[in-house]
Tab-separated table of C-alpha atoms and ligand atoms in Angstrom:
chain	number	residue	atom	x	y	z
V	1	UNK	CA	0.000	0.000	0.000
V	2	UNK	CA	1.034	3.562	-0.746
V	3	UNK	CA	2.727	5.607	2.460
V	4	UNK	CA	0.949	8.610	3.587
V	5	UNK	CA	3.921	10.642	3.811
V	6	UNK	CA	7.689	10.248	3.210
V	7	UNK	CA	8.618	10.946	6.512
V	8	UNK	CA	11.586	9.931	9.118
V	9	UNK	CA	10.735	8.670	11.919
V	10	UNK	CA	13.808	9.555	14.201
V	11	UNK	CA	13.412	11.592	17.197
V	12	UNK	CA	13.192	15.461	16.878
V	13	UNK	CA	15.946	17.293	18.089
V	14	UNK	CA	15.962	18.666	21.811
V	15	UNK	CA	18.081	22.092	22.603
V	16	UNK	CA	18.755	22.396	26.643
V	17	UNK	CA	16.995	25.020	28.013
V	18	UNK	CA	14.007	25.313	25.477
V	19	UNK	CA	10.916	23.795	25.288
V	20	UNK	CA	10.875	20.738	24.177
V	21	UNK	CA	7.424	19.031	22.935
V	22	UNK	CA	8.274	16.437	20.798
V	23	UNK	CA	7.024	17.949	17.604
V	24	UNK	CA	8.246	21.119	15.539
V	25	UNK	CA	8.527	24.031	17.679
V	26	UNK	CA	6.647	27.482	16.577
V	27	UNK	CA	8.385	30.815	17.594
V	28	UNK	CA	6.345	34.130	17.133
V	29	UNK	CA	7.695	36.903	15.820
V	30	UNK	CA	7.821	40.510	17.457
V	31	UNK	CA	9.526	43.038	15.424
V	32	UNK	CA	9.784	46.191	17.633
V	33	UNK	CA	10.828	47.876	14.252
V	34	UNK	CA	9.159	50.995	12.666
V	35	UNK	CA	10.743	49.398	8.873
V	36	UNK	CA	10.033	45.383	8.803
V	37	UNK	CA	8.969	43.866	5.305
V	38	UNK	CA	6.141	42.148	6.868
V	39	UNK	CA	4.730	43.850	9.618
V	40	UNK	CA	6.740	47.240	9.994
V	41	UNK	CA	5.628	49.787	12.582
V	42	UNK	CA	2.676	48.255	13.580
V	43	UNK	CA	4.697	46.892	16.998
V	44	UNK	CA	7.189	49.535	17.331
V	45	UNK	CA	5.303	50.930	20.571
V	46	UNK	CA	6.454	48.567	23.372
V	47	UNK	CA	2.991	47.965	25.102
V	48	UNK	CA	1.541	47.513	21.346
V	49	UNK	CA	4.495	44.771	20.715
V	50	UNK	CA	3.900	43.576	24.302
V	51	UNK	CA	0.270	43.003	23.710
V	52	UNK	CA	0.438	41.345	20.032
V	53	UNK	CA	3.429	38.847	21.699
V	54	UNK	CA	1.231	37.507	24.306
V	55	UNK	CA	-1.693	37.183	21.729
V	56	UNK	CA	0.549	34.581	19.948
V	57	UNK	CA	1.721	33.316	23.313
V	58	UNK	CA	-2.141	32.475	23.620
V	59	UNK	CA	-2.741	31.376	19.698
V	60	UNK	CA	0.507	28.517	20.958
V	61	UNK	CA	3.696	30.501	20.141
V	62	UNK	CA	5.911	27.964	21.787
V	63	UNK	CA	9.312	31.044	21.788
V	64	UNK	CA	8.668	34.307	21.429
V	65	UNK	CA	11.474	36.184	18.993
V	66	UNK	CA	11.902	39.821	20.034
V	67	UNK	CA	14.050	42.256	17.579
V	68	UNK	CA	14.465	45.833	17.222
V	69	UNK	CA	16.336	45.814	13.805
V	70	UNK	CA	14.923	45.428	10.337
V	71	UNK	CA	16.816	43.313	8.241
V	72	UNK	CA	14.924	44.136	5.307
V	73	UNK	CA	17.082	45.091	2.211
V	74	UNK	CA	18.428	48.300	2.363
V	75	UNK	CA	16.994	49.298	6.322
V	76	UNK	CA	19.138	51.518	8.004
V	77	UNK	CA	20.482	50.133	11.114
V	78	UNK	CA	19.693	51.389	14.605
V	79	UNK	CA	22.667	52.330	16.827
V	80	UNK	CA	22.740	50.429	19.661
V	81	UNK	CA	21.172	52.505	22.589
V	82	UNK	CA	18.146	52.527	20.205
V	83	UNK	CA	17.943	49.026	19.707
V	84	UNK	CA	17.894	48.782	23.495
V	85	UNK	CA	15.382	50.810	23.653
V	86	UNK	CA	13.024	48.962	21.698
V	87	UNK	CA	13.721	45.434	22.982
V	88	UNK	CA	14.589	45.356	26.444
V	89	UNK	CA	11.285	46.587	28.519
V	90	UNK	CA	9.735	43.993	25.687
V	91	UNK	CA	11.693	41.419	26.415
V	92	UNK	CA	11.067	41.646	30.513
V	93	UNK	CA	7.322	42.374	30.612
V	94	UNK	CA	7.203	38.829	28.167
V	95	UNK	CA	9.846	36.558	30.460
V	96	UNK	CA	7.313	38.044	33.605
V	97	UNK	CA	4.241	37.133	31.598
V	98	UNK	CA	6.348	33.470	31.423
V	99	UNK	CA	7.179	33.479	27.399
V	100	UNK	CA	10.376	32.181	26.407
V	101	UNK	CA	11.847	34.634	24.921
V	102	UNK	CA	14.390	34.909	21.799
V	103	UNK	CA	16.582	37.878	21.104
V	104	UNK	CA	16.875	38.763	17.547
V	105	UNK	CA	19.785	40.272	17.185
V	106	UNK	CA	23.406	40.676	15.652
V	107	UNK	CA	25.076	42.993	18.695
V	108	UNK	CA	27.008	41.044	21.437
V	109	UNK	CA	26.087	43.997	24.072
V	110	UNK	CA	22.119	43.645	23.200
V	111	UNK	CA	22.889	40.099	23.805
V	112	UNK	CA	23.740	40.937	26.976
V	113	UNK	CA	21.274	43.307	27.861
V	114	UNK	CA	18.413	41.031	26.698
V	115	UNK	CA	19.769	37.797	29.045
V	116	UNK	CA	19.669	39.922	31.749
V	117	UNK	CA	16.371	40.493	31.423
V	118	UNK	CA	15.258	37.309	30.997
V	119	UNK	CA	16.049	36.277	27.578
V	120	UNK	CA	17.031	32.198	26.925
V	121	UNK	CA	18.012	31.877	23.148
V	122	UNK	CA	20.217	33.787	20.682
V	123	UNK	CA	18.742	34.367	17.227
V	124	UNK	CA	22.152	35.942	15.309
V	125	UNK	CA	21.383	36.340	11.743
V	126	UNK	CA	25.176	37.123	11.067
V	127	UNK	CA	26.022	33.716	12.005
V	128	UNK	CA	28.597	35.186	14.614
V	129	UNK	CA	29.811	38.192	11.550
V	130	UNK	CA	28.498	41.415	12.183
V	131	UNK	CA	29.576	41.413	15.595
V	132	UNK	CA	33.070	39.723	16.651
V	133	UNK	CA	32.188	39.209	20.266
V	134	UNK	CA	28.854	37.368	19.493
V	135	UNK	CA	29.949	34.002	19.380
V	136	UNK	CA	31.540	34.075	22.854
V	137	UNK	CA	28.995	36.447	24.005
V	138	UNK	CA	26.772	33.342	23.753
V	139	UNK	CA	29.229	30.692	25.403
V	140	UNK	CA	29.913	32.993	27.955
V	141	UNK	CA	25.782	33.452	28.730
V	142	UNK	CA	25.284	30.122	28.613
V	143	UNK	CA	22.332	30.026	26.135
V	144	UNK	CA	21.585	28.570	22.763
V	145	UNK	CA	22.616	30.299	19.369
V	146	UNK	CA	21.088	30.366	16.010
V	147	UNK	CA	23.766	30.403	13.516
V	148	UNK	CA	21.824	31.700	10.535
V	149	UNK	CA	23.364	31.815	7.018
V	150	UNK	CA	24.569	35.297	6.213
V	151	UNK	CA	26.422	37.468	3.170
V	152	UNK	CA	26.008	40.972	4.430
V	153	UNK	CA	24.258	43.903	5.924
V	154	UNK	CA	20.659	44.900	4.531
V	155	UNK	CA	22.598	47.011	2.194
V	156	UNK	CA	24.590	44.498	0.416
V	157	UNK	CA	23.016	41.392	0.909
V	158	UNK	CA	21.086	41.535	-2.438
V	159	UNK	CA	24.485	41.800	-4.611
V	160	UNK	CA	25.795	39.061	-2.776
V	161	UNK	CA	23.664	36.941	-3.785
V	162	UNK	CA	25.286	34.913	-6.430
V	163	UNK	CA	26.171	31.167	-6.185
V	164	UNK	CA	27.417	28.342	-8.171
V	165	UNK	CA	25.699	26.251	-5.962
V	166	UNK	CA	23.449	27.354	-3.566
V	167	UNK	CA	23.352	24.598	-1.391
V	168	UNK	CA	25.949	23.179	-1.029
V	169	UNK	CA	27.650	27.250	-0.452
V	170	UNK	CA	25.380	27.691	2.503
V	171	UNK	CA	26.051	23.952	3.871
V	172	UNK	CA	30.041	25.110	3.539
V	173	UNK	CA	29.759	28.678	5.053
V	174	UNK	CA	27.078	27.329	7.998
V	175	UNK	CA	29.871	24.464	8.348
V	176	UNK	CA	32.787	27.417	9.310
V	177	UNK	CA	30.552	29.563	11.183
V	178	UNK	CA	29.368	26.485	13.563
V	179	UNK	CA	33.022	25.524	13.728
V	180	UNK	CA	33.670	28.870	14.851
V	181	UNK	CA	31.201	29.015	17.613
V	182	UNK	CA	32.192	25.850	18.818
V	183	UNK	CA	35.614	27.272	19.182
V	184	UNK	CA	34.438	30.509	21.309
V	185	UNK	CA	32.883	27.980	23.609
V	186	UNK	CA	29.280	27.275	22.715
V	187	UNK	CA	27.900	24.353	23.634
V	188	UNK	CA	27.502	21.546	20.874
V	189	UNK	CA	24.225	20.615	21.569
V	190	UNK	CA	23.240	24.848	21.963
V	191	UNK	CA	23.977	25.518	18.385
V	192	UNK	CA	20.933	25.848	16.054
V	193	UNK	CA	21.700	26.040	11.984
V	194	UNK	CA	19.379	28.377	9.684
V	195	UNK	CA	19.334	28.548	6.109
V	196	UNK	CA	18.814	32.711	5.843
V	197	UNK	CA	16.001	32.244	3.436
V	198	UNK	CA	15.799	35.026	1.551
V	199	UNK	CA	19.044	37.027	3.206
V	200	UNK	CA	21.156	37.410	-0.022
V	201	UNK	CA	18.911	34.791	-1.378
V	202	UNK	CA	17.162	35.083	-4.534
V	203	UNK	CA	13.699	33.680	-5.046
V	204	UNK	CA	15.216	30.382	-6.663
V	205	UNK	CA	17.808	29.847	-4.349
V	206	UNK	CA	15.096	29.805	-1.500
V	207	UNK	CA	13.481	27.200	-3.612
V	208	UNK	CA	16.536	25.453	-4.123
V	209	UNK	CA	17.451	25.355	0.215
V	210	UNK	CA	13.646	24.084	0.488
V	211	UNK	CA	14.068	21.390	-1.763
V	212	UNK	CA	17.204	19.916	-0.299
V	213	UNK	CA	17.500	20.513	3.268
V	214	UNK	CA	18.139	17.238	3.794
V	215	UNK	CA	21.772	18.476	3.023
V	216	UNK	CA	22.178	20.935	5.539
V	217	UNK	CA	21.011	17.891	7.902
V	218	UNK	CA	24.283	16.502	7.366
V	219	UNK	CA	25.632	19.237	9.793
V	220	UNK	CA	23.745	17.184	12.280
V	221	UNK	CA	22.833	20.000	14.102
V	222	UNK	CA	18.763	21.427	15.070
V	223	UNK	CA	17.420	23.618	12.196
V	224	UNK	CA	15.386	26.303	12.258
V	225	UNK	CA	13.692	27.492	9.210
V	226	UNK	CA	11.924	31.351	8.661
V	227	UNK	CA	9.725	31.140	5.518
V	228	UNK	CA	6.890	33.524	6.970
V	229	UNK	CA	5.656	36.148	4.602
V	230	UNK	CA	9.120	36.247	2.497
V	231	UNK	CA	9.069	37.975	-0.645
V	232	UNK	CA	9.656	34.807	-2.531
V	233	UNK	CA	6.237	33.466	-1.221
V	234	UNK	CA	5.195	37.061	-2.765
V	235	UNK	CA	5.973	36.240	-5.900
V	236	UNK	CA	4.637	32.548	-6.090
V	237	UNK	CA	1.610	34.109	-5.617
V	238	UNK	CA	1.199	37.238	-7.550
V	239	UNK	CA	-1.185	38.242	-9.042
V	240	UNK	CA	-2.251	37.972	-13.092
V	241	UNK	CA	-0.422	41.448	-13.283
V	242	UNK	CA	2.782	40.125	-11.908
V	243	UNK	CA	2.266	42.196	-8.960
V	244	UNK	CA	3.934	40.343	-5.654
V	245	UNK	CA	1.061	38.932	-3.125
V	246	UNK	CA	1.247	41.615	-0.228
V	247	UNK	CA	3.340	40.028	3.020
V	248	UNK	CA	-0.078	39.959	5.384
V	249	UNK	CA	-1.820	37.585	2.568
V	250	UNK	CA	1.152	34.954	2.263
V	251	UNK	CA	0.206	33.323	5.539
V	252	UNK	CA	-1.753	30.203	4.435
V	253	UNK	CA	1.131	29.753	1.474
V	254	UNK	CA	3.833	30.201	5.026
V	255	UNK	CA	1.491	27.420	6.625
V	256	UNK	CA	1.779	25.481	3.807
V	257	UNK	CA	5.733	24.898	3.987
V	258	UNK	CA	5.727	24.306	7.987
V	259	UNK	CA	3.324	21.559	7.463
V	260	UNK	CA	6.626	20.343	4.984
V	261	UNK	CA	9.285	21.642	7.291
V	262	UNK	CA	7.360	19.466	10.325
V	263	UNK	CA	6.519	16.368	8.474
V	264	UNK	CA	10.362	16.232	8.036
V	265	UNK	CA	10.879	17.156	11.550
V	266	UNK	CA	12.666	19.819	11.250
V	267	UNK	CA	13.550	21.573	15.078
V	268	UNK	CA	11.283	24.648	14.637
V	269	UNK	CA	9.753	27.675	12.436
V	270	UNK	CA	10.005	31.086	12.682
V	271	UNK	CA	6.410	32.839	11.900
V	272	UNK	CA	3.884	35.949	11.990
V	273	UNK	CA	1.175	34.293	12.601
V	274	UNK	CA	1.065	31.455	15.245
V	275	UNK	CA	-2.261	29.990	14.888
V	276	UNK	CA	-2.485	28.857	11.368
V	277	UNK	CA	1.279	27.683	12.071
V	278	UNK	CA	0.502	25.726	15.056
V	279	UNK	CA	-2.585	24.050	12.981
V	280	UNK	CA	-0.039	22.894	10.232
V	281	UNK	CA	2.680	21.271	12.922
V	282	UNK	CA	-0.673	19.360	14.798
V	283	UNK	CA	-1.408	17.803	11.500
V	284	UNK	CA	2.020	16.910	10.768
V	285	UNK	CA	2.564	15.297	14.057
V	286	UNK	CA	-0.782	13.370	13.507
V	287	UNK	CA	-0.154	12.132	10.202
V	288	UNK	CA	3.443	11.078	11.334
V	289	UNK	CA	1.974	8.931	14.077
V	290	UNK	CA	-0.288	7.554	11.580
V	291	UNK	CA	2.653	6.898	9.948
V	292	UNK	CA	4.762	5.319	12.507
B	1	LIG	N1	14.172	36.218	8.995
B	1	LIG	C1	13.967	37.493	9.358
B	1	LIG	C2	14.425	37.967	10.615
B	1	LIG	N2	15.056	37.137	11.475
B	1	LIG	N3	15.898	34.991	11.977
B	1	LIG	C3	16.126	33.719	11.626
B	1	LIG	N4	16.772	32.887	12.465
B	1	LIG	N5	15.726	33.227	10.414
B	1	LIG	C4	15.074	33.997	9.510
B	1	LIG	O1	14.751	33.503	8.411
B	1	LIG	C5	14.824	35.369	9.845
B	1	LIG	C6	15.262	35.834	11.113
B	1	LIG	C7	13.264	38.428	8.434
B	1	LIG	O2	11.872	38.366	8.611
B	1	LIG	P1	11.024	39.464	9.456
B	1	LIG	O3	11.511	40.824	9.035
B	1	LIG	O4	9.609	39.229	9.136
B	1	LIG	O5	11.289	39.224	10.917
């Protein structure tokens, strides 16, 4: 008889320290920004971003992922007393409130800041390069790391963007970054790999990552995948005009891709909206015990 699903039945991943529920984890994102792609401005007030966090906290947000810098080609970026500013009363109203709490960020001393105030995982998209005291930042502190695939600020990232092969590139630059951070000290069973869909990523190369992650398993490390709302789900869907599908109205196509990323177990997902997210992982997790 036919199989349901292709899927593999070994264990998900556990990280110390985070939740750890047996199926694909879902992590909400805050962006106290005033310039984010997807959802720019409309949590820049702390008590607005503090209210819409604990709204997915409610809709199942397993981690919530606080950051105060657009990363959004060609944002300027804040200096660092304003990206403070934006984050840290966030971040301690949400551990109080009893979220787990990411910090989204590439600054060592906001690092800082944010596990002091209550903060338990590091979500770098350098990968440990914007900032050279990251990487031991995080040993130092104790707490895991996400050690995203990276080119380049906001304001290159786009021309940077050129591969001969895309995947196997990002499987050899993640490989030197985690070697890195295991260097500074990190823990080898703190260190989280991402992709960086869509950071000096074309639309194809995304495509390309999605369609052979099983490579970047080979790093044997937890992965973490951020599809949500991306441009390249934009243009999948545009419209008979050729004119991108607007970021709020690319949730169900987002949805669509964790109930992929958590058939094939992969550690967690990185998304605006938690609900239809959370909905996609329960019937992935059902049809893989079907499966089993
Ligand atoms: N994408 C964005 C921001 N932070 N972090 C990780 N680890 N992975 C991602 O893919 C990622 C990220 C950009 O999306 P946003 O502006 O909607 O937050």
């Amino acid at each position: 008889m036919a199989r349901v699903a292709q899927v593999d039945n070994a264990a998900i991943a556990t990280v110390p320290g985070l939740p750890q529920p047996g199926r694909t984890l879902v992590i909400g994102v805050v962006n106290v920004t005033p310039d984010s792609f997807s959802d720019g401005g409309r949590w820049f007030e702390p008590a607005d971003a503090i209210r819409h966090a604990l709204d997915l906290m409610a809709e199942g947000a397993d981690i919530i992922d606080v950051g105060g810098e657009s990363t959004r080609p060609g944002a300027v970026r804040p200096d660092q007393t304003e990206e403070l500013r934006r984050v840290i009363p966030v971040i301690r109203e949400l551990t109080a409130a009893g979220a787990v709490v990411s910090i989204d960020t590439m600054r060592a001393s906001v690092v800082t800041a944010a596990v002091a105030a209550g903060a338990r995982m590091v979500n770098d998209v350098s990968g440990g390069q914007a900032d050279p005291a990251m990487m031991a930042t995080a040993a130092d502190l104790g707490v895991p790391y996400v050690c995203m695939h990276w080119r380049g600020h906001a304001d290159q990232m786009q021309s940077r963007a050129v591969y001969r092969d895309v995947v196997v590139e990002v499987a050899e630059e993640l490989t030197r970054q985690v070697e890195r951070a295991l260097k500074e000290g990190i823990a080898a069973d703190s260190v989280i790999i991402d992709p960086g869909l869509g950071f000096a990523k074309t639309a194809e190369h995304n495509w390309q990552l999605l369609q052979r992650l099983d490579e970047l398993d080979a790093l044997g490390l937890p992965m973490l995948v951020g599809v949500s709302r991306k441009k390249f789900l934009g243009l999948l869907l545009a419209d008979a005009d050729g004119q991108p599908r607007p970021a709020p109205h690319r949730d169900d196509a987002s949805a669509a891709l964790t109930t992929v990323l958590a058939l094939r177990q992969t550690w967690a997902v990185r998304v605006h909206s938690v609900r239809q997210n959370r909905d996609a992982v329960a019937v992935a997790a059902r049809l893989r015990d079907i499966a089993r």
